[in-house]
mmCIF file as Biopython writes it, N, C-alpha, C and O atoms, coordinates in Angstrom:
data_model
#
loop_
_atom_site.group_PDB
_atom_site.id
_atom_site.type_symbol
_atom_site.label_atom_id
_atom_site.label_alt_id
_atom_site.label_comp_id
_atom_site.label_asym_id
_atom_site.label_entity_id
_atom_site.label_seq_id
_atom_site.pdbx_PDB_ins_code
_atom_site.Cartn_x
_atom_site.Cartn_y
_atom_site.Cartn_z
_atom_site.occupancy
_atom_site.B_iso_or_equiv
_atom_site.auth_seq_id
_atom_site.auth_asym_id
_atom_site.pdbx_PDB_model_num
ATOM 1   N N  . UNK A ? 1  ? 0.825  -1.193  0.000   1.0 0.0 1  A 1 
ATOM 2   C CA . UNK A ? 1  ? 0.000  0.000   0.000   1.0 0.0 1  A 1 
ATOM 3   C C  . UNK A ? 1  ? 0.873  1.263   0.000   1.0 0.0 1  A 1 
ATOM 4   O O  . UNK A ? 1  ? 0.593  2.226   -0.714  1.0 0.0 1  A 1 
ATOM 5   N N  . UNK A ? 2  ? 1.932  1.238   0.812   1.0 0.0 2  A 1 
ATOM 6   C CA . UNK A ? 2  ? 2.821  2.405   0.853   1.0 0.0 2  A 1 
ATOM 7   C C  . UNK A ? 2  ? 3.458  2.662   -0.499  1.0 0.0 2  A 1 
ATOM 8   O O  . UNK A ? 2  ? 3.564  3.805   -0.942  1.0 0.0 2  A 1 
ATOM 9   N N  . UNK A ? 3  ? 3.878  1.590   -1.147  1.0 0.0 3  A 1 
ATOM 10  C CA . UNK A ? 3  ? 4.524  1.737   -2.450  1.0 0.0 3  A 1 
ATOM 11  C C  . UNK A ? 3  ? 3.548  2.324   -3.458  1.0 0.0 3  A 1 
ATOM 12  O O  . UNK A ? 3  ? 3.911  3.193   -4.251  1.0 0.0 3  A 1 
ATOM 13  N N  . UNK A ? 4  ? 2.323  1.853   -3.425  1.0 0.0 4  A 1 
ATOM 14  C CA . UNK A ? 4  ? 1.333  2.346   -4.390  1.0 0.0 4  A 1 
ATOM 15  C C  . UNK A ? 4  ? 0.971  3.803   -4.147  1.0 0.0 4  A 1 
ATOM 16  O O  . UNK A ? 4  ? 0.632  4.519   -5.090  1.0 0.0 4  A 1 
ATOM 17  N N  . UNK A ? 5  ? 1.038  4.255   -2.896  1.0 0.0 5  A 1 
ATOM 18  C CA . UNK A ? 5  ? 0.709  5.661   -2.620  1.0 0.0 5  A 1 
ATOM 19  C C  . UNK A ? 5  ? 1.916  6.575   -2.807  1.0 0.0 5  A 1 
ATOM 20  O O  . UNK A ? 5  ? 1.803  7.794   -2.674  1.0 0.0 5  A 1 
ATOM 21  N N  . UNK A ? 6  ? 3.052  5.996   -3.111  1.0 0.0 6  A 1 
ATOM 22  C CA . UNK A ? 6  ? 4.301  6.740   -3.221  1.0 0.0 6  A 1 
ATOM 23  C C  . UNK A ? 6  ? 4.245  7.853   -4.267  1.0 0.0 6  A 1 
ATOM 24  O O  . UNK A ? 6  ? 4.792  8.933   -4.047  1.0 0.0 6  A 1 
ATOM 25  N N  . UNK A ? 7  ? 3.596  7.606   -5.392  1.0 0.0 7  A 1 
ATOM 26  C CA . UNK A ? 7  ? 3.562  8.622   -6.449  1.0 0.0 7  A 1 
ATOM 27  C C  . UNK A ? 7  ? 2.742  9.843   -6.045  1.0 0.0 7  A 1 
ATOM 28  O O  . UNK A ? 7  ? 2.888  10.909  -6.644  1.0 0.0 7  A 1 
ATOM 29  N N  . UNK A ? 8  ? 1.887  9.701   -5.042  1.0 0.0 8  A 1 
ATOM 30  C CA . UNK A ? 8  ? 1.071  10.828  -4.588  1.0 0.0 8  A 1 
ATOM 31  C C  . UNK A ? 8  ? 1.674  11.535  -3.382  1.0 0.0 8  A 1 
ATOM 32  O O  . UNK A ? 8  ? 1.407  12.714  -3.149  1.0 0.0 8  A 1 
ATOM 33  N N  . UNK A ? 9  ? 2.487  10.814  -2.617  1.0 0.0 9  A 1 
ATOM 34  C CA . UNK A ? 9  ? 2.962  11.346  -1.343  1.0 0.0 9  A 1 
ATOM 35  C C  . UNK A ? 9  ? 4.402  10.904  -1.093  1.0 0.0 9  A 1 
ATOM 36  O O  . UNK A ? 9  ? 4.663  9.729   -0.835  1.0 0.0 9  A 1 
ATOM 37  N N  . UNK A ? 10 ? 5.319  11.839  -1.171  1.0 0.0 10 A 1 
ATOM 38  C CA . UNK A ? 10 ? 6.742  11.534  -0.987  1.0 0.0 10 A 1 
ATOM 39  C C  . UNK A ? 10 ? 7.014  10.960  0.400   1.0 0.0 10 A 1 
ATOM 40  O O  . UNK A ? 10 ? 7.887  10.104  0.547   1.0 0.0 10 A 1 
ATOM 41  N N  . UNK A ? 11 ? 6.294  11.406  1.404   1.0 0.0 11 A 1 
ATOM 42  C CA . UNK A ? 11 ? 6.501  10.895  2.763   1.0 0.0 11 A 1 
ATOM 43  C C  . UNK A ? 11 ? 6.235  9.391   2.815   1.0 0.0 11 A 1 
ATOM 44  O O  . UNK A ? 11 ? 6.944  8.664   3.512   1.0 0.0 11 A 1 
ATOM 45  N N  . UNK A ? 12 ? 5.232  8.920   2.093   1.0 0.0 12 A 1 
ATOM 46  C CA . UNK A ? 12 ? 4.974  7.480   2.083   1.0 0.0 12 A 1 
ATOM 47  C C  . UNK A ? 12 ? 6.109  6.746   1.370   1.0 0.0 12 A 1 
ATOM 48  O O  . UNK A ? 12 ? 6.403  5.597   1.699   1.0 0.0 12 A 1 
ATOM 49  N N  . UNK A ? 13 ? 6.748  7.396   0.401   1.0 0.0 13 A 1 
ATOM 50  C CA . UNK A ? 13 ? 7.920  6.801   -0.250  1.0 0.0 13 A 1 
ATOM 51  C C  . UNK A ? 13 ? 9.046  6.608   0.754   1.0 0.0 13 A 1 
ATOM 52  O O  . UNK A ? 13 ? 9.677  5.552   0.798   1.0 0.0 13 A 1 
ATOM 53  N N  . UNK A ? 14 ? 9.290  7.619   1.549   1.0 0.0 14 A 1 
ATOM 54  C CA . UNK A ? 14 ? 10.352 7.520   2.551   1.0 0.0 14 A 1 
ATOM 55  C C  . UNK A ? 14 ? 10.054 6.411   3.551   1.0 0.0 14 A 1 
ATOM 56  O O  . UNK A ? 14 ? 10.947 5.648   3.920   1.0 0.0 14 A 1 
ATOM 57  N N  . UNK A ? 15 ? 8.817  6.322   3.986   1.0 0.0 15 A 1 
ATOM 58  C CA . UNK A ? 15 ? 8.413  5.279   4.928   1.0 0.0 15 A 1 
ATOM 59  C C  . UNK A ? 15 ? 8.557  3.899   4.281   1.0 0.0 15 A 1 
ATOM 60  O O  . UNK A ? 15 ? 9.038  2.960   4.915   1.0 0.0 15 A 1 
ATOM 61  N N  . UNK A ? 16 ? 8.143  3.782   3.026   1.0 0.0 16 A 1 
ATOM 62  C CA . UNK A ? 16 ? 8.268  2.515   2.311   1.0 0.0 16 A 1 
ATOM 63  C C  . UNK A ? 16 ? 9.735  2.126   2.150   1.0 0.0 16 A 1 
ATOM 64  O O  . UNK A ? 16 ? 10.090 0.960   2.322   1.0 0.0 16 A 1 
ATOM 65  N N  . UNK A ? 17 ? 10.588 3.093   1.822   1.0 0.0 17 A 1 
ATOM 66  C CA . UNK A ? 17 ? 12.021 2.804   1.665   1.0 0.0 17 A 1 
ATOM 67  C C  . UNK A ? 17 ? 12.622 2.254   2.952   1.0 0.0 17 A 1 
ATOM 68  O O  . UNK A ? 17 ? 13.417 1.314   2.915   1.0 0.0 17 A 1 
ATOM 69  N N  . UNK A ? 18 ? 12.254 2.822   4.069   1.0 0.0 18 A 1 
ATOM 70  C CA . UNK A ? 18 ? 12.772 2.350   5.357   1.0 0.0 18 A 1 
ATOM 71  C C  . UNK A ? 18 ? 12.332 0.912   5.609   1.0 0.0 18 A 1 
ATOM 72  O O  . UNK A ? 18 ? 13.140 0.073   6.006   1.0 0.0 18 A 1 
ATOM 73  N N  . UNK A ? 19 ? 11.057 0.629   5.381   1.0 0.0 19 A 1 
ATOM 74  C CA . UNK A ? 19 ? 10.547 -0.727  5.606   1.0 0.0 19 A 1 
ATOM 75  C C  . UNK A ? 19 ? 11.167 -1.729  4.642   1.0 0.0 19 A 1 
ATOM 76  O O  . UNK A ? 19 ? 11.566 -2.821  5.047   1.0 0.0 19 A 1 
ATOM 77  N N  . UNK A ? 20 ? 11.248 -1.360  3.370   1.0 0.0 20 A 1 
ATOM 78  C CA . UNK A ? 20 ? 11.822 -2.264  2.374   1.0 0.0 20 A 1 
ATOM 79  C C  . UNK A ? 20 ? 13.288 -2.535  2.683   1.0 0.0 20 A 1 
ATOM 80  O O  . UNK A ? 20 ? 13.757 -3.663  2.536   1.0 0.0 20 A 1 
ATOM 81  N N  . UNK A ? 21 ? 14.013 -1.502  3.113   1.0 0.0 21 A 1 
ATOM 82  C CA . UNK A ? 21 ? 15.415 -1.684  3.473   1.0 0.0 21 A 1 
ATOM 83  C C  . UNK A ? 21 ? 15.558 -2.670  4.627   1.0 0.0 21 A 1 
ATOM 84  O O  . UNK A ? 21 ? 16.454 -3.514  4.613   1.0 0.0 21 A 1 
ATOM 85  N N  . UNK A ? 22 ? 14.685 -2.569  5.620   1.0 0.0 22 A 1 
ATOM 86  C CA . UNK A ? 22 ? 14.723 -3.513  6.736   1.0 0.0 22 A 1 
ATOM 87  C C  . UNK A ? 22 ? 14.426 -4.933  6.265   1.0 0.0 22 A 1 
ATOM 88  O O  . UNK A ? 22 ? 15.080 -5.883  6.696   1.0 0.0 22 A 1 
ATOM 89  N N  . UNK A ? 23 ? 13.440 -5.080  5.380   1.0 0.0 23 A 1 
ATOM 90  C CA . UNK A ? 23 ? 13.107 -6.398  4.851   1.0 0.0 23 A 1 
ATOM 91  C C  . UNK A ? 23 ? 14.265 -6.987  4.050   1.0 0.0 23 A 1 
ATOM 92  O O  . UNK A ? 23 ? 14.551 -8.180  4.153   1.0 0.0 23 A 1 
ATOM 93  N N  . UNK A ? 24 ? 14.931 -6.149  3.250   1.0 0.0 24 A 1 
ATOM 94  C CA . UNK A ? 24 ? 16.012 -6.695  2.434   1.0 0.0 24 A 1 
ATOM 95  C C  . UNK A ? 24 ? 17.205 -7.090  3.303   1.0 0.0 24 A 1 
ATOM 96  O O  . UNK A ? 24 ? 17.901 -8.051  2.977   1.0 0.0 24 A 1 
ATOM 97  N N  . UNK A ? 25 ? 17.457 -6.376  4.394   1.0 0.0 25 A 1 
ATOM 98  C CA . UNK A ? 25 ? 18.527 -6.781  5.316   1.0 0.0 25 A 1 
ATOM 99  C C  . UNK A ? 25 ? 18.196 -8.118  5.967   1.0 0.0 25 A 1 
ATOM 100 O O  . UNK A ? 25 ? 19.062 -8.979  6.119   1.0 0.0 25 A 1 
ATOM 101 N N  . UNK A ? 26 ? 16.928 -8.281  6.348   1.0 0.0 26 A 1 
ATOM 102 C CA . UNK A ? 26 ? 16.473 -9.536  6.944   1.0 0.0 26 A 1 
ATOM 103 C C  . UNK A ? 26 ? 16.608 -10.683 5.936   1.0 0.0 26 A 1 
ATOM 104 O O  . UNK A ? 26 ? 17.044 -11.779 6.285   1.0 0.0 26 A 1 
ATOM 105 N N  . UNK A ? 27 ? 16.227 -10.414 4.686   1.0 0.0 27 A 1 
ATOM 106 C CA . UNK A ? 27 ? 16.347 -11.434 3.641   1.0 0.0 27 A 1 
ATOM 107 C C  . UNK A ? 27 ? 17.815 -11.831 3.443   1.0 0.0 27 A 1 
ATOM 108 O O  . UNK A ? 27 ? 18.118 -13.011 3.271   1.0 0.0 27 A 1 
ATOM 109 N N  . UNK A ? 28 ? 18.711 -10.868 3.468   1.0 0.0 28 A 1 
ATOM 110 C CA . UNK A ? 28 ? 20.142 -11.159 3.301   1.0 0.0 28 A 1 
ATOM 111 C C  . UNK A ? 28 ? 20.661 -12.006 4.457   1.0 0.0 28 A 1 
ATOM 112 O O  . UNK A ? 28 ? 21.407 -12.962 4.245   1.0 0.0 28 A 1 
ATOM 113 N N  . UNK A ? 29 ? 20.269 -11.655 5.675   1.0 0.0 29 A 1 
ATOM 114 C CA . UNK A ? 29 ? 20.712 -12.421 6.848   1.0 0.0 29 A 1 
ATOM 115 C C  . UNK A ? 29 ? 20.236 -13.867 6.783   1.0 0.0 29 A 1 
ATOM 116 O O  . UNK A ? 29 ? 20.906 -14.772 7.280   1.0 0.0 29 A 1 
ATOM 117 N N  . UNK A ? 30 ? 19.082 -14.075 6.171   1.0 0.0 30 A 1 
ATOM 118 C CA . UNK A ? 30 ? 18.513 -15.422 6.073   1.0 0.0 30 A 1 
ATOM 119 C C  . UNK A ? 30 ? 18.825 -16.105 4.738   1.0 0.0 30 A 1 
ATOM 120 O O  . UNK A ? 30 ? 18.233 -17.125 4.387   1.0 0.0 30 A 1 
ATOM 121 N N  . UNK A ? 31 ? 19.775 -15.510 4.004   1.0 0.0 31 A 1 
ATOM 122 C CA . UNK A ? 31 ? 20.242 -16.060 2.737   1.0 0.0 31 A 1 
ATOM 123 C C  . UNK A ? 31 ? 19.119 -16.258 1.724   1.0 0.0 31 A 1 
ATOM 124 O O  . UNK A ? 31 ? 19.140 -17.215 0.950   1.0 0.0 31 A 1 
ATOM 125 N N  . UNK A ? 32 ? 18.153 -15.369 1.726   1.0 0.0 32 A 1 
ATOM 126 C CA . UNK A ? 32 ? 17.061 -15.381 0.748   1.0 0.0 32 A 1 
ATOM 127 C C  . UNK A ? 32 ? 17.398 -14.330 -0.313  1.0 0.0 32 A 1 
ATOM 128 O O  . UNK A ? 32 ? 16.784 -13.267 -0.393  1.0 0.0 32 A 1 
ATOM 129 N N  . UNK A ? 33 ? 18.391 -14.676 -1.115  1.0 0.0 33 A 1 
ATOM 130 C CA . UNK A ? 33 ? 18.950 -13.702 -2.043  1.0 0.0 33 A 1 
ATOM 131 C C  . UNK A ? 33 ? 18.018 -13.332 -3.191  1.0 0.0 33 A 1 
ATOM 132 O O  . UNK A ? 33 ? 18.087 -12.213 -3.699  1.0 0.0 33 A 1 
ATOM 133 N N  . UNK A ? 34 ? 17.151 -14.244 -3.607  1.0 0.0 34 A 1 
ATOM 134 C CA . UNK A ? 34 ? 16.181 -13.900 -4.647  1.0 0.0 34 A 1 
ATOM 135 C C  . UNK A ? 34 ? 15.247 -12.806 -4.151  1.0 0.0 34 A 1 
ATOM 136 O O  . UNK A ? 34 ? 14.926 -11.868 -4.881  1.0 0.0 34 A 1 
ATOM 137 N N  . UNK A ? 35 ? 14.822 -12.936 -2.919  1.0 0.0 35 A 1 
ATOM 138 C CA . UNK A ? 35 ? 13.964 -11.920 -2.306  1.0 0.0 35 A 1 
ATOM 139 C C  . UNK A ? 35 ? 14.733 -10.612 -2.136  1.0 0.0 35 A 1 
ATOM 140 O O  . UNK A ? 35 ? 14.233 -9.542  -2.483  1.0 0.0 35 A 1 
ATOM 141 N N  . UNK A ? 36 ? 15.935 -10.702 -1.606  1.0 0.0 36 A 1 
ATOM 142 C CA . UNK A ? 36 ? 16.733 -9.503  -1.371  1.0 0.0 36 A 1 
ATOM 143 C C  . UNK A ? 36 ? 16.969 -8.727  -2.661  1.0 0.0 36 A 1 
ATOM 144 O O  . UNK A ? 36 ? 16.865 -7.500  -2.678  1.0 0.0 36 A 1 
ATOM 145 N N  . UNK A ? 37 ? 17.284 -9.429  -3.727  1.0 0.0 37 A 1 
ATOM 146 C CA . UNK A ? 37 ? 17.544 -8.772  -5.009  1.0 0.0 37 A 1 
ATOM 147 C C  . UNK A ? 37 ? 16.330 -7.987  -5.483  1.0 0.0 37 A 1 
ATOM 148 O O  . UNK A ? 37 ? 16.458 -6.851  -5.942  1.0 0.0 37 A 1 
ATOM 149 N N  . UNK A ? 38 ? 15.169 -8.584  -5.374  1.0 0.0 38 A 1 
ATOM 150 C CA . UNK A ? 38 ? 13.947 -7.902  -5.813  1.0 0.0 38 A 1 
ATOM 151 C C  . UNK A ? 38 ? 13.624 -6.711  -4.920  1.0 0.0 38 A 1 
ATOM 152 O O  . UNK A ? 38 ? 13.151 -5.681  -5.402  1.0 0.0 38 A 1 
ATOM 153 N N  . UNK A ? 39 ? 13.876 -6.847  -3.631  1.0 0.0 39 A 1 
ATOM 154 C CA . UNK A ? 39 ? 13.660 -5.715  -2.724  1.0 0.0 39 A 1 
ATOM 155 C C  . UNK A ? 39 ? 14.616 -4.570  -3.037  1.0 0.0 39 A 1 
ATOM 156 O O  . UNK A ? 39 ? 14.227 -3.404  -2.970  1.0 0.0 39 A 1 
ATOM 157 N N  . UNK A ? 40 ? 15.850 -4.886  -3.375  1.0 0.0 40 A 1 
ATOM 158 C CA . UNK A ? 40 ? 16.805 -3.846  -3.773  1.0 0.0 40 A 1 
ATOM 159 C C  . UNK A ? 40 ? 16.320 -3.136  -5.035  1.0 0.0 40 A 1 
ATOM 160 O O  . UNK A ? 40 ? 16.439 -1.917  -5.153  1.0 0.0 40 A 1 
ATOM 161 N N  . UNK A ? 41 ? 15.775 -3.901  -5.970  1.0 0.0 41 A 1 
ATOM 162 C CA . UNK A ? 41 ? 15.225 -3.307  -7.185  1.0 0.0 41 A 1 
ATOM 163 C C  . UNK A ? 41 ? 14.047 -2.398  -6.881  1.0 0.0 41 A 1 
ATOM 164 O O  . UNK A ? 41 ? 13.911 -1.330  -7.477  1.0 0.0 41 A 1 
ATOM 165 N N  . UNK A ? 42 ? 13.196 -2.819  -5.955  1.0 0.0 42 A 1 
ATOM 166 C CA . UNK A ? 42 ? 12.056 -1.990  -5.567  1.0 0.0 42 A 1 
ATOM 167 C C  . UNK A ? 42 ? 12.530 -0.704  -4.894  1.0 0.0 42 A 1 
ATOM 168 O O  . UNK A ? 42 ? 11.977 0.368   -5.136  1.0 0.0 42 A 1 
ATOM 169 N N  . UNK A ? 43 ? 13.553 -0.814  -4.052  1.0 0.0 43 A 1 
ATOM 170 C CA . UNK A ? 43 ? 14.135 0.388   -3.443  1.0 0.0 43 A 1 
ATOM 171 C C  . UNK A ? 43 ? 14.628 1.353   -4.514  1.0 0.0 43 A 1 
ATOM 172 O O  . UNK A ? 43 ? 14.370 2.555   -4.443  1.0 0.0 43 A 1 
ATOM 173 N N  . UNK A ? 44 ? 15.323 0.834   -5.483  1.0 0.0 44 A 1 
ATOM 174 C CA . UNK A ? 44 ? 15.847 1.683   -6.564  1.0 0.0 44 A 1 
ATOM 175 C C  . UNK A ? 44 ? 14.711 2.377   -7.307  1.0 0.0 44 A 1 
ATOM 176 O O  . UNK A ? 44 ? 14.810 3.561   -7.629  1.0 0.0 44 A 1 
ATOM 177 N N  . UNK A ? 45 ? 13.639 1.650   -7.579  1.0 0.0 45 A 1 
ATOM 178 C CA . UNK A ? 45 ? 12.495 2.256   -8.262  1.0 0.0 45 A 1 
ATOM 179 C C  . UNK A ? 45 ? 11.868 3.369   -7.437  1.0 0.0 45 A 1 
ATOM 180 O O  . UNK A ? 45 ? 11.490 4.407   -7.980  1.0 0.0 45 A 1 
ATOM 181 N N  . UNK A ? 46 ? 11.756 3.163   -6.136  1.0 0.0 46 A 1 
ATOM 182 C CA . UNK A ? 46 ? 11.172 4.207   -5.282  1.0 0.0 46 A 1 
ATOM 183 C C  . UNK A ? 46 ? 12.063 5.441   -5.246  1.0 0.0 46 A 1 
ATOM 184 O O  . UNK A ? 46 ? 11.566 6.567   -5.239  1.0 0.0 46 A 1 
ATOM 185 N N  . UNK A ? 47 ? 13.359 5.237   -5.222  1.0 0.0 47 A 1 
ATOM 186 C CA . UNK A ? 47 ? 14.278 6.377   -5.247  1.0 0.0 47 A 1 
ATOM 187 C C  . UNK A ? 47 ? 14.110 7.147   -6.555  1.0 0.0 47 A 1 
ATOM 188 O O  . UNK A ? 47 ? 14.136 8.378   -6.564  1.0 0.0 47 A 1 
ATOM 189 N N  . UNK A ? 48 ? 13.939 6.422   -7.653  1.0 0.0 48 A 1 
ATOM 190 C CA . UNK A ? 48 ? 13.722 7.101   -8.934  1.0 0.0 48 A 1 
ATOM 191 C C  . UNK A ? 48 ? 12.394 7.851   -8.943  1.0 0.0 48 A 1 
ATOM 192 O O  . UNK A ? 48 ? 12.297 8.920   -9.546  1.0 0.0 48 A 1 
ATOM 193 N N  . UNK A ? 49 ? 11.373 7.311   -8.286  1.0 0.0 49 A 1 
ATOM 194 C CA . UNK A ? 49 ? 10.091 8.009   -8.183  1.0 0.0 49 A 1 
ATOM 195 C C  . UNK A ? 49 ? 10.266 9.315   -7.423  1.0 0.0 49 A 1 
ATOM 196 O O  . UNK A ? 49 ? 9.726  10.350  -7.815  1.0 0.0 49 A 1 
ATOM 197 N N  . UNK A ? 50 ? 11.025 9.260   -6.332  1.0 0.0 50 A 1 
ATOM 198 C CA . UNK A ? 50 ? 11.248 10.452  -5.504  1.0 0.0 50 A 1 
ATOM 199 C C  . UNK A ? 50 ? 12.040 11.501  -6.279  1.0 0.0 50 A 1 
ATOM 200 O O  . UNK A ? 50 ? 11.719 12.687  -6.216  1.0 0.0 50 A 1 
ATOM 201 N N  . UNK A ? 51 ? 13.066 11.079  -7.007  1.0 0.0 51 A 1 
ATOM 202 C CA . UNK A ? 51 ? 13.990 12.024  -7.636  1.0 0.0 51 A 1 
ATOM 203 C C  . UNK A ? 51 ? 13.598 12.496  -9.029  1.0 0.0 51 A 1 
ATOM 204 O O  . UNK A ? 51 ? 14.045 13.553  -9.475  1.0 0.0 51 A 1 
ATOM 205 N N  . UNK A ? 52 ? 12.793 11.745  -9.699  1.0 0.0 52 A 1 
ATOM 206 C CA . UNK A ? 52 ? 12.382 12.144  -11.051 1.0 0.0 52 A 1 
ATOM 207 C C  . UNK A ? 52 ? 11.031 11.525  -11.315 1.0 0.0 52 A 1 
ATOM 208 O O  . UNK A ? 52 ? 10.746 10.484  -10.723 1.0 0.0 52 A 1 
ATOM 209 N N  . UNK A ? 53 ? 10.246 12.032  -12.084 1.0 0.0 53 A 1 
ATOM 210 C CA . UNK A ? 53 ? 8.873  11.597  -12.241 1.0 0.0 53 A 1 
ATOM 211 C C  . UNK A ? 53 ? 8.727  10.184  -12.812 1.0 0.0 53 A 1 
ATOM 212 O O  . UNK A ? 53 ? 7.957  9.968   -13.749 1.0 0.0 53 A 1 
ATOM 213 N N  . UNK A ? 54 ? 9.454  9.238   -12.256 1.0 0.0 54 A 1 
ATOM 214 C CA . UNK A ? 54 ? 9.338  7.830   -12.626 1.0 0.0 54 A 1 
ATOM 215 C C  . UNK A ? 54 ? 7.933  7.381   -12.253 1.0 0.0 54 A 1 
ATOM 216 O O  . UNK A ? 54 ? 7.457  7.698   -11.163 1.0 0.0 54 A 1 
ATOM 217 N N  . UNK A ? 55 ? 7.276  6.663   -13.119 1.0 0.0 55 A 1 
ATOM 218 C CA . UNK A ? 55 ? 5.883  6.306   -12.899 1.0 0.0 55 A 1 
ATOM 219 C C  . UNK A ? 55 ? 5.749  5.059   -12.038 1.0 0.0 55 A 1 
ATOM 220 O O  . UNK A ? 55 ? 6.472  4.079   -12.221 1.0 0.0 55 A 1 
ATOM 221 N N  . UNK A ? 56 ? 4.821  5.112   -11.105 1.0 0.0 56 A 1 
ATOM 222 C CA . UNK A ? 56 ? 4.565  3.979   -10.221 1.0 0.0 56 A 1 
ATOM 223 C C  . UNK A ? 56 ? 4.148  2.747   -11.016 1.0 0.0 56 A 1 
ATOM 224 O O  . UNK A ? 56 ? 4.410  1.623   -10.588 1.0 0.0 56 A 1 
ATOM 225 N N  . UNK A ? 57 ? 3.507  2.936   -12.159 1.0 0.0 57 A 1 
ATOM 226 C CA . UNK A ? 57 ? 3.108  1.788   -12.986 1.0 0.0 57 A 1 
ATOM 227 C C  . UNK A ? 57 ? 4.313  0.977   -13.436 1.0 0.0 57 A 1 
ATOM 228 O O  . UNK A ? 57 ? 4.201  -0.223  -13.685 1.0 0.0 57 A 1 
ATOM 229 N N  . UNK A ? 58 ? 5.460  1.627   -13.539 1.0 0.0 58 A 1 
ATOM 230 C CA . UNK A ? 58 ? 6.671  0.929   -13.942 1.0 0.0 58 A 1 
ATOM 231 C C  . UNK A ? 58 ? 7.192  -0.013  -12.853 1.0 0.0 58 A 1 
ATOM 232 O O  . UNK A ? 58 ? 8.092  -0.813  -13.109 1.0 0.0 58 A 1 
ATOM 233 N N  . UNK A ? 59 ? 6.645  0.074   -11.663 1.0 0.0 59 A 1 
ATOM 234 C CA . UNK A ? 59 ? 7.083  -0.790  -10.563 1.0 0.0 59 A 1 
ATOM 235 C C  . UNK A ? 59 ? 6.195  -2.010  -10.385 1.0 0.0 59 A 1 
ATOM 236 O O  . UNK A ? 59 ? 6.484  -2.860  -9.543  1.0 0.0 59 A 1 
ATOM 237 N N  . UNK A ? 60 ? 5.122  -2.115  -11.156 1.0 0.0 60 A 1 
ATOM 238 C CA . UNK A ? 60 ? 4.179  -3.223  -10.969 1.0 0.0 60 A 1 
ATOM 239 C C  . UNK A ? 60 ? 4.846  -4.586  -11.118 1.0 0.0 60 A 1 
ATOM 240 O O  . UNK A ? 60 ? 4.566  -5.498  -10.340 1.0 0.0 60 A 1 
ATOM 241 N N  . UNK A ? 61 ? 5.720  -4.734  -12.104 1.0 0.0 61 A 1 
ATOM 242 C CA . UNK A ? 61 ? 6.384  -6.026  -12.302 1.0 0.0 61 A 1 
ATOM 243 C C  . UNK A ? 61 ? 7.261  -6.396  -11.122 1.0 0.0 61 A 1 
ATOM 244 O O  . UNK A ? 61 ? 7.276  -7.550  -10.693 1.0 0.0 61 A 1 
ATOM 245 N N  . UNK A ? 62 ? 7.989  -5.430  -10.597 1.0 0.0 62 A 1 
ATOM 246 C CA . UNK A ? 62 ? 8.878  -5.731  -9.469  1.0 0.0 62 A 1 
ATOM 247 C C  . UNK A ? 62 ? 8.069  -6.028  -8.202  1.0 0.0 62 A 1 
ATOM 248 O O  . UNK A ? 62 ? 8.477  -6.848  -7.379  1.0 0.0 62 A 1 
ATOM 249 N N  . UNK A ? 63 ? 6.920  -5.356  -8.050  1.0 0.0 63 A 1 
ATOM 250 C CA . UNK A ? 63 ? 6.058  -5.650  -6.900  1.0 0.0 63 A 1 
ATOM 251 C C  . UNK A ? 63 ? 5.553  -7.088  -6.987  1.0 0.0 63 A 1 
ATOM 252 O O  . UNK A ? 63 ? 5.510  -7.792  -5.979  1.0 0.0 63 A 1 
ATOM 253 N N  . UNK A ? 64 ? 5.172  -7.526  -8.183  1.0 0.0 64 A 1 
ATOM 254 C CA . UNK A ? 64 ? 4.723  -8.912  -8.361  1.0 0.0 64 A 1 
ATOM 255 C C  . UNK A ? 64 ? 5.859  -9.890  -8.060  1.0 0.0 64 A 1 
ATOM 256 O O  . UNK A ? 64 ? 5.629  -10.937 -7.456  1.0 0.0 64 A 1 
ATOM 257 N N  . UNK A ? 65 ? 7.072  -9.560  -8.474  1.0 0.0 65 A 1 
ATOM 258 C CA . UNK A ? 65 ? 8.224  -10.419 -8.202  1.0 0.0 65 A 1 
ATOM 259 C C  . UNK A ? 65 ? 8.501  -10.494 -6.701  1.0 0.0 65 A 1 
ATOM 260 O O  . UNK A ? 65 ? 8.825  -11.561 -6.181  1.0 0.0 65 A 1 
ATOM 261 N N  . UNK A ? 66 ? 8.374  -9.368  -6.011  1.0 0.0 66 A 1 
ATOM 262 C CA . UNK A ? 66 ? 8.576  -9.359  -4.552  1.0 0.0 66 A 1 
ATOM 263 C C  . UNK A ? 66 ? 7.540  -10.265 -3.899  1.0 0.0 66 A 1 
ATOM 264 O O  . UNK A ? 66 ? 7.871  -11.056 -3.016  1.0 0.0 66 A 1 
ATOM 265 N N  . UNK A ? 67 ? 6.296  -10.153 -4.330  1.0 0.0 67 A 1 
ATOM 266 C CA . UNK A ? 67 ? 5.249  -11.012 -3.766  1.0 0.0 67 A 1 
ATOM 267 C C  . UNK A ? 67 ? 5.569  -12.491 -3.990  1.0 0.0 67 A 1 
ATOM 268 O O  . UNK A ? 67 ? 5.342  -13.319 -3.108  1.0 0.0 67 A 1 
ATOM 269 N N  . UNK A ? 68 ? 6.089  -12.815 -5.153  1.0 0.0 68 A 1 
ATOM 270 C CA . UNK A ? 68 ? 6.383  -14.212 -5.490  1.0 0.0 68 A 1 
ATOM 271 C C  . UNK A ? 68 ? 7.581  -14.751 -4.715  1.0 0.0 68 A 1 
ATOM 272 O O  . UNK A ? 68 ? 7.525  -15.863 -4.190  1.0 0.0 68 A 1 
ATOM 273 N N  . UNK A ? 69 ? 8.658  -13.982 -4.636  1.0 0.0 69 A 1 
ATOM 274 C CA . UNK A ? 69 ? 9.900  -14.487 -4.044  1.0 0.0 69 A 1 
ATOM 275 C C  . UNK A ? 69 ? 10.081 -14.176 -2.567  1.0 0.0 69 A 1 
ATOM 276 O O  . UNK A ? 69 ? 10.961 -14.742 -1.920  1.0 0.0 69 A 1 
ATOM 277 N N  . UNK A ? 70 ? 9.270  -13.295 -2.033  1.0 0.0 70 A 1 
ATOM 278 C CA . UNK A ? 70 ? 9.424  -12.945 -0.626  1.0 0.0 70 A 1 
ATOM 279 C C  . UNK A ? 70 ? 8.240  -13.446 0.185   1.0 0.0 70 A 1 
ATOM 280 O O  . UNK A ? 70 ? 8.193  -13.245 1.398   1.0 0.0 70 A 1 
#
């Protein structure tokens, strides 16, 4: 939900980045590298949304991958 609201509210992007970063650290500690990789990709997409008008629709594939692998 936070990721989807990111394009409307930068504060939700920051909150989502913090949570995703925590999840990816947890995934790394548990050697779930497929999950960690996708979370890193999602983080990168959110940073691009914050810094330039990257469209949230462009993150749909990575969100589906996170759901599948995490």
